[in-house]
Amino acid sequence: MIGRRSTILDQVDRMLFPLIVAVAIYVTFRGHNAPGGGFAGGLITGAAFVLRFLSGGALRVRRSVVTHPTTLIGIGLFVAVATAVSPLFVGDALLESTIWIPDVPLVGEVKLVSSTFFDIGVYLLVVGVILTVIVALGADPLHAELMGDGSEEVEP
């Protein structure tokens, strides 16, 4: 982080970050029926992490994420590819969408669409890439733990 931290930006980040991520998740799940999807939702979540980076630096972004960004990339890529090729195993075309309508107790019928799982994979992939870029380009050389090597902070 360059310069002093802004108290106003810190408070804006604390208030807006959860709201932005909630909107991104809504856009991701709404994408199979309306404009949106995993890519748009991932970009919105990425914008939330850029706000977090601007308010607190790469270390604050890294502390906000439960897992390493490359893990998100791997999981997202696996889910998206598995969803894309799974119809081939039952004789359907690549990326063929399937609809399931299970009866869930206390809720009733729930419509599940296979393209939703593809959108979730794309969402995780995009968020992982954006986090990797933020952490790599915004890394302070004094904070080696940002890159996930487990080393301690070096004193200047």
PDB file of C-alpha atoms in Angstrom:
ATOM      1  CA  MET A   1       0.000   0.000   0.000  1.00  0.00           C
ATOM      2  CA  ILE A   2       1.322   3.400  -0.946  1.00  0.00           C
ATOM      3  CA  GLY A   3       0.782   6.309   1.419  1.00  0.00           C
ATOM      4  CA  ARG A   4      -1.506   6.505   4.420  1.00  0.00           C
ATOM      5  CA  ARG A   5      -4.685   4.512   4.793  1.00  0.00           C
ATOM      6  CA  SER A   6      -7.937   6.389   4.361  1.00  0.00           C
ATOM      7  CA  THR A   7     -10.432   5.981   7.178  1.00  0.00           C
ATOM      8  CA  ILE A   8     -13.302   6.795   4.831  1.00  0.00           C
ATOM      9  CA  LEU A   9     -12.188   4.224   2.257  1.00  0.00           C
ATOM     10  CA  ASP A  10     -11.775   1.635   5.032  1.00  0.00           C
ATOM     11  CA  GLN A  11     -15.354   2.194   6.180  1.00  0.00           C
ATOM     12  CA  VAL A  12     -16.702   2.172   2.619  1.00  0.00           C
ATOM     13  CA  ASP A  13     -14.891  -1.123   2.051  1.00  0.00           C
ATOM     14  CA  ARG A  14     -16.294  -2.642   5.249  1.00  0.00           C
ATOM     15  CA  MET A  15     -19.848  -1.661   4.284  1.00  0.00           C
ATOM     16  CA  LEU A  16     -19.803  -2.331   0.542  1.00  0.00           C
ATOM     17  CA  PHE A  17     -17.629  -5.451   0.249  1.00  0.00           C
ATOM     18  CA  PRO A  18     -20.290  -7.899   1.535  1.00  0.00           C
ATOM     19  CA  LEU A  19     -23.001  -6.164  -0.491  1.00  0.00           C
ATOM     20  CA  ILE A  20     -20.951  -6.297  -3.704  1.00  0.00           C
ATOM     21  CA  VAL A  21     -20.167  -9.991  -3.194  1.00  0.00           C
ATOM     22  CA  ALA A  22     -23.861 -10.722  -2.525  1.00  0.00           C
ATOM     23  CA  VAL A  23     -24.840  -8.949  -5.761  1.00  0.00           C
ATOM     24  CA  ALA A  24     -22.137 -10.905  -7.608  1.00  0.00           C
ATOM     25  CA  ILE A  25     -23.461 -14.211  -6.306  1.00  0.00           C
ATOM     26  CA  TYR A  26     -26.993 -13.203  -7.338  1.00  0.00           C
ATOM     27  CA  VAL A  27     -25.751 -12.308 -10.840  1.00  0.00           C
ATOM     28  CA  THR A  28     -23.912 -15.633 -11.051  1.00  0.00           C
ATOM     29  CA  PHE A  29     -26.963 -17.723 -10.160  1.00  0.00           C
ATOM     30  CA  ARG A  30     -29.350 -15.624 -12.245  1.00  0.00           C
ATOM     31  CA  GLY A  31     -27.193 -15.986 -15.361  1.00  0.00           C
ATOM     32  CA  HIS A  32     -28.826 -19.061 -16.872  1.00  0.00           C
ATOM     33  CA  ASN A  33     -32.200 -17.277 -17.154  1.00  0.00           C
ATOM     34  CA  ALA A  34     -31.177 -13.624 -17.568  1.00  0.00           C
ATOM     35  CA  PRO A  35     -28.074 -11.551 -18.345  1.00  0.00           C
ATOM     36  CA  GLY A  36     -25.264 -12.423 -15.990  1.00  0.00           C
ATOM     37  CA  GLY A  37     -23.540 -15.679 -15.234  1.00  0.00           C
ATOM     38  CA  GLY A  38     -20.222 -16.791 -13.843  1.00  0.00           C
ATOM     39  CA  PHE A  39     -18.040 -14.397 -15.799  1.00  0.00           C
ATOM     40  CA  ALA A  40     -20.046 -11.289 -14.898  1.00  0.00           C
ATOM     41  CA  GLY A  41     -20.371 -12.396 -11.276  1.00  0.00           C
ATOM     42  CA  GLY A  42     -16.646 -13.108 -11.083  1.00  0.00           C
ATOM     43  CA  LEU A  43     -15.817  -9.661 -12.427  1.00  0.00           C
ATOM     44  CA  ILE A  44     -18.119  -8.024  -9.881  1.00  0.00           C
ATOM     45  CA  THR A  45     -16.465  -9.982  -7.058  1.00  0.00           C
ATOM     46  CA  GLY A  46     -13.087  -9.020  -8.509  1.00  0.00           C
ATOM     47  CA  ALA A  47     -14.128  -5.363  -8.323  1.00  0.00           C
ATOM     48  CA  ALA A  48     -14.960  -5.884  -4.635  1.00  0.00           C
ATOM     49  CA  PHE A  49     -11.460  -7.255  -4.052  1.00  0.00           C
ATOM     50  CA  VAL A  50      -9.943  -4.319  -5.948  1.00  0.00           C
ATOM     51  CA  LEU A  51     -11.807  -2.018  -3.540  1.00  0.00           C
ATOM     52  CA  ARG A  52     -10.405  -4.051  -0.643  1.00  0.00           C
ATOM     53  CA  PHE A  53      -6.909  -3.765  -2.166  1.00  0.00           C
ATOM     54  CA  LEU A  54      -7.222   0.005  -2.506  1.00  0.00           C
ATOM     55  CA  SER A  55      -8.334   0.365   1.091  1.00  0.00           C
ATOM     56  CA  GLY A  56      -5.878  -2.001   2.747  1.00  0.00           C
ATOM     57  CA  GLY A  57      -3.315  -3.364   0.321  1.00  0.00           C
ATOM     58  CA  ALA A  58      -2.498  -6.850  -0.894  1.00  0.00           C
ATOM     59  CA  LEU A  59      -2.100  -8.209   2.628  1.00  0.00           C
ATOM     60  CA  ARG A  60      -5.707  -7.288   3.459  1.00  0.00           C
ATOM     61  CA  VAL A  61      -6.909  -8.969   0.270  1.00  0.00           C
ATOM     62  CA  ARG A  62      -4.924 -12.113   1.058  1.00  0.00           C
ATOM     63  CA  ARG A  63      -6.331 -12.230   4.586  1.00  0.00           C
ATOM     64  CA  SER A  64      -9.877 -11.938   3.189  1.00  0.00           C
ATOM     65  CA  VAL A  65      -9.542 -15.124   1.151  1.00  0.00           C
ATOM     66  CA  VAL A  66      -9.919 -18.509   2.829  1.00  0.00           C
ATOM     67  CA  THR A  67      -7.765 -20.394   0.325  1.00  0.00           C
ATOM     68  CA  HIS A  68      -4.929 -19.602  -2.057  1.00  0.00           C
ATOM     69  CA  PRO A  69      -6.122 -17.965  -5.305  1.00  0.00           C
ATOM     70  CA  THR A  70      -4.608 -20.709  -7.457  1.00  0.00           C
ATOM     71  CA  THR A  71      -6.762 -23.232  -5.596  1.00  0.00           C
ATOM     72  CA  LEU A  72      -9.839 -21.270  -6.701  1.00  0.00           C
ATOM     73  CA  ILE A  73      -8.545 -21.365 -10.274  1.00  0.00           C
ATOM     74  CA  GLY A  74      -8.067 -25.133 -10.126  1.00  0.00           C
ATOM     75  CA  ILE A  75     -11.451 -25.853  -8.563  1.00  0.00           C
ATOM     76  CA  GLY A  76     -13.225 -23.486 -10.957  1.00  0.00           C
ATOM     77  CA  LEU A  77     -11.533 -24.964 -14.003  1.00  0.00           C
ATOM     78  CA  PHE A  78     -12.331 -28.504 -12.858  1.00  0.00           C
ATOM     79  CA  VAL A  79     -16.016 -27.722 -12.208  1.00  0.00           C
ATOM     80  CA  ALA A  80     -16.449 -25.868 -15.522  1.00  0.00           C
ATOM     81  CA  VAL A  81     -14.727 -28.543 -17.613  1.00  0.00           C
ATOM     82  CA  ALA A  82     -16.466 -31.408 -15.792  1.00  0.00           C
ATOM     83  CA  THR A  83     -19.838 -29.754 -16.347  1.00  0.00           C
ATOM     84  CA  ALA A  84     -19.032 -29.082 -19.999  1.00  0.00           C
ATOM     85  CA  VAL A  85     -17.926 -32.624 -20.880  1.00  0.00           C
ATOM     86  CA  SER A  86     -20.244 -34.668 -18.642  1.00  0.00           C
ATOM     87  CA  PRO A  87     -23.067 -34.756 -21.248  1.00  0.00           C
ATOM     88  CA  LEU A  88     -20.689 -36.593 -23.600  1.00  0.00           C
ATOM     89  CA  PHE A  89     -20.771 -39.623 -21.281  1.00  0.00           C
ATOM     90  CA  VAL A  90     -24.530 -40.039 -21.746  1.00  0.00           C
ATOM     91  CA  GLY A  91     -24.551 -39.459 -25.503  1.00  0.00           C
ATOM     92  CA  ASP A  92     -25.471 -35.770 -25.512  1.00  0.00           C
ATOM     93  CA  ALA A  93     -23.575 -32.874 -27.077  1.00  0.00           C
ATOM     94  CA  LEU A  94     -20.786 -30.919 -25.383  1.00  0.00           C
ATOM     95  CA  LEU A  95     -22.230 -28.281 -23.004  1.00  0.00           C
ATOM     96  CA  GLU A  96     -25.730 -29.778 -23.302  1.00  0.00           C
ATOM     97  CA  SER A  97     -27.873 -28.402 -20.484  1.00  0.00           C
ATOM     98  CA  THR A  98     -29.931 -30.695 -18.268  1.00  0.00           C
ATOM     99  CA  ILE A  99     -32.758 -29.722 -15.928  1.00  0.00           C
ATOM    100  CA  TRP A 100     -33.576 -31.563 -12.695  1.00  0.00           C
ATOM    101  CA  ILE A 101     -36.619 -30.760 -10.570  1.00  0.00           C
ATOM    102  CA  PRO A 102     -36.215 -32.588  -7.231  1.00  0.00           C
ATOM    103  CA  ASP A 103     -38.813 -32.344  -4.478  1.00  0.00           C
ATOM    104  CA  VAL A 104     -37.077 -30.863  -1.421  1.00  0.00           C
ATOM    105  CA  PRO A 105     -38.831 -31.321   1.945  1.00  0.00           C
ATOM    106  CA  LEU A 106     -40.239 -28.087   3.426  1.00  0.00           C
ATOM    107  CA  VAL A 107     -39.374 -26.188   0.236  1.00  0.00           C
ATOM    108  CA  GLY A 108     -41.136 -28.039  -2.535  1.00  0.00           C
ATOM    109  CA  GLU A 109     -39.906 -28.451  -6.085  1.00  0.00           C
ATOM    110  CA  VAL A 110     -36.544 -26.864  -6.847  1.00  0.00           C
ATOM    111  CA  LYS A 111     -35.333 -26.373 -10.407  1.00  0.00           C
ATOM    112  CA  LEU A 112     -31.656 -27.264 -10.866  1.00  0.00           C
ATOM    113  CA  VAL A 113     -29.988 -26.579 -14.206  1.00  0.00           C
ATOM    114  CA  SER A 114     -26.582 -28.014 -15.125  1.00  0.00           C
ATOM    115  CA  SER A 115     -25.513 -24.679 -16.611  1.00  0.00           C
ATOM    116  CA  THR A 116     -25.616 -23.247 -13.082  1.00  0.00           C
ATOM    117  CA  PHE A 117     -22.726 -25.530 -12.127  1.00  0.00           C
ATOM    118  CA  PHE A 118     -20.819 -24.344 -15.189  1.00  0.00           C
ATOM    119  CA  ASP A 119     -21.437 -20.735 -14.100  1.00  0.00           C
ATOM    120  CA  ILE A 120     -20.152 -21.530 -10.597  1.00  0.00           C
ATOM    121  CA  GLY A 121     -16.964 -22.976 -12.094  1.00  0.00           C
ATOM    122  CA  VAL A 122     -16.441 -19.920 -14.296  1.00  0.00           C
ATOM    123  CA  TYR A 123     -17.132 -17.657 -11.294  1.00  0.00           C
ATOM    124  CA  LEU A 124     -14.465 -19.384  -9.183  1.00  0.00           C
ATOM    125  CA  LEU A 125     -12.015 -19.323 -12.094  1.00  0.00           C
ATOM    126  CA  VAL A 126     -12.460 -15.587 -12.744  1.00  0.00           C
ATOM    127  CA  VAL A 127     -12.250 -14.683  -9.042  1.00  0.00           C
ATOM    128  CA  GLY A 128      -9.101 -16.800  -8.682  1.00  0.00           C
ATOM    129  CA  VAL A 129      -7.420 -15.127 -11.650  1.00  0.00           C
ATOM    130  CA  ILE A 130      -8.285 -11.630 -10.421  1.00  0.00           C
ATOM    131  CA  LEU A 131      -7.036 -12.436  -6.911  1.00  0.00           C
ATOM    132  CA  THR A 132      -3.819 -13.863  -8.330  1.00  0.00           C
ATOM    133  CA  VAL A 133      -3.233 -10.681 -10.329  1.00  0.00           C
ATOM    134  CA  ILE A 134      -4.002  -8.438  -7.341  1.00  0.00           C
ATOM    135  CA  VAL A 135      -1.719 -10.381  -5.011  1.00  0.00           C
ATOM    136  CA  ALA A 136       1.104 -10.690  -7.558  1.00  0.00           C
ATOM    137  CA  LEU A 137       1.088  -7.117  -8.831  1.00  0.00           C
ATOM    138  CA  GLY A 138       0.320  -5.518  -5.488  1.00  0.00           C
ATOM    139  CA  ALA A 139       2.679  -7.603  -3.380  1.00  0.00           C
ATOM    140  CA  ASP A 140       5.027  -5.798  -1.058  1.00  0.00           C
ATOM    141  CA  PRO A 141       8.451  -7.484  -1.190  1.00  0.00           C
ATOM    142  CA  LEU A 142       8.576  -7.243   2.605  1.00  0.00           C
ATOM    143  CA  HIS A 143       5.516  -9.509   2.910  1.00  0.00           C
ATOM    144  CA  ALA A 144       6.658 -12.842   1.525  1.00  0.00           C
ATOM    145  CA  GLU A 145       3.659 -14.713   2.972  1.00  0.00           C
ATOM    146  CA  LEU A 146       1.447 -13.155   0.302  1.00  0.00           C
ATOM    147  CA  MET A 147       2.807 -15.618  -2.204  1.00  0.00           C
ATOM    148  CA  GLY A 148       1.947 -18.527   0.057  1.00  0.00           C
ATOM    149  CA  ASP A 149       5.445 -19.737   0.929  1.00  0.00           C
ATOM    150  CA  GLY A 150       4.761 -19.562   4.675  1.00  0.00           C
ATOM    151  CA  SER A 151       7.785 -17.424   5.509  1.00  0.00           C
ATOM    152  CA  GLU A 152       7.580 -14.656   8.058  1.00  0.00           C
ATOM    153  CA  GLU A 153       7.609 -10.937   7.388  1.00  0.00           C
ATOM    154  CA  VAL A 154      11.093  -9.505   6.811  1.00  0.00           C
ATOM    155  CA  GLU A 155      12.077  -6.474   8.868  1.00  0.00           C
ATOM    156  CA  PRO A 156      13.371  -3.528   6.782  1.00  0.00           C
TER     157      PRO A 156
END
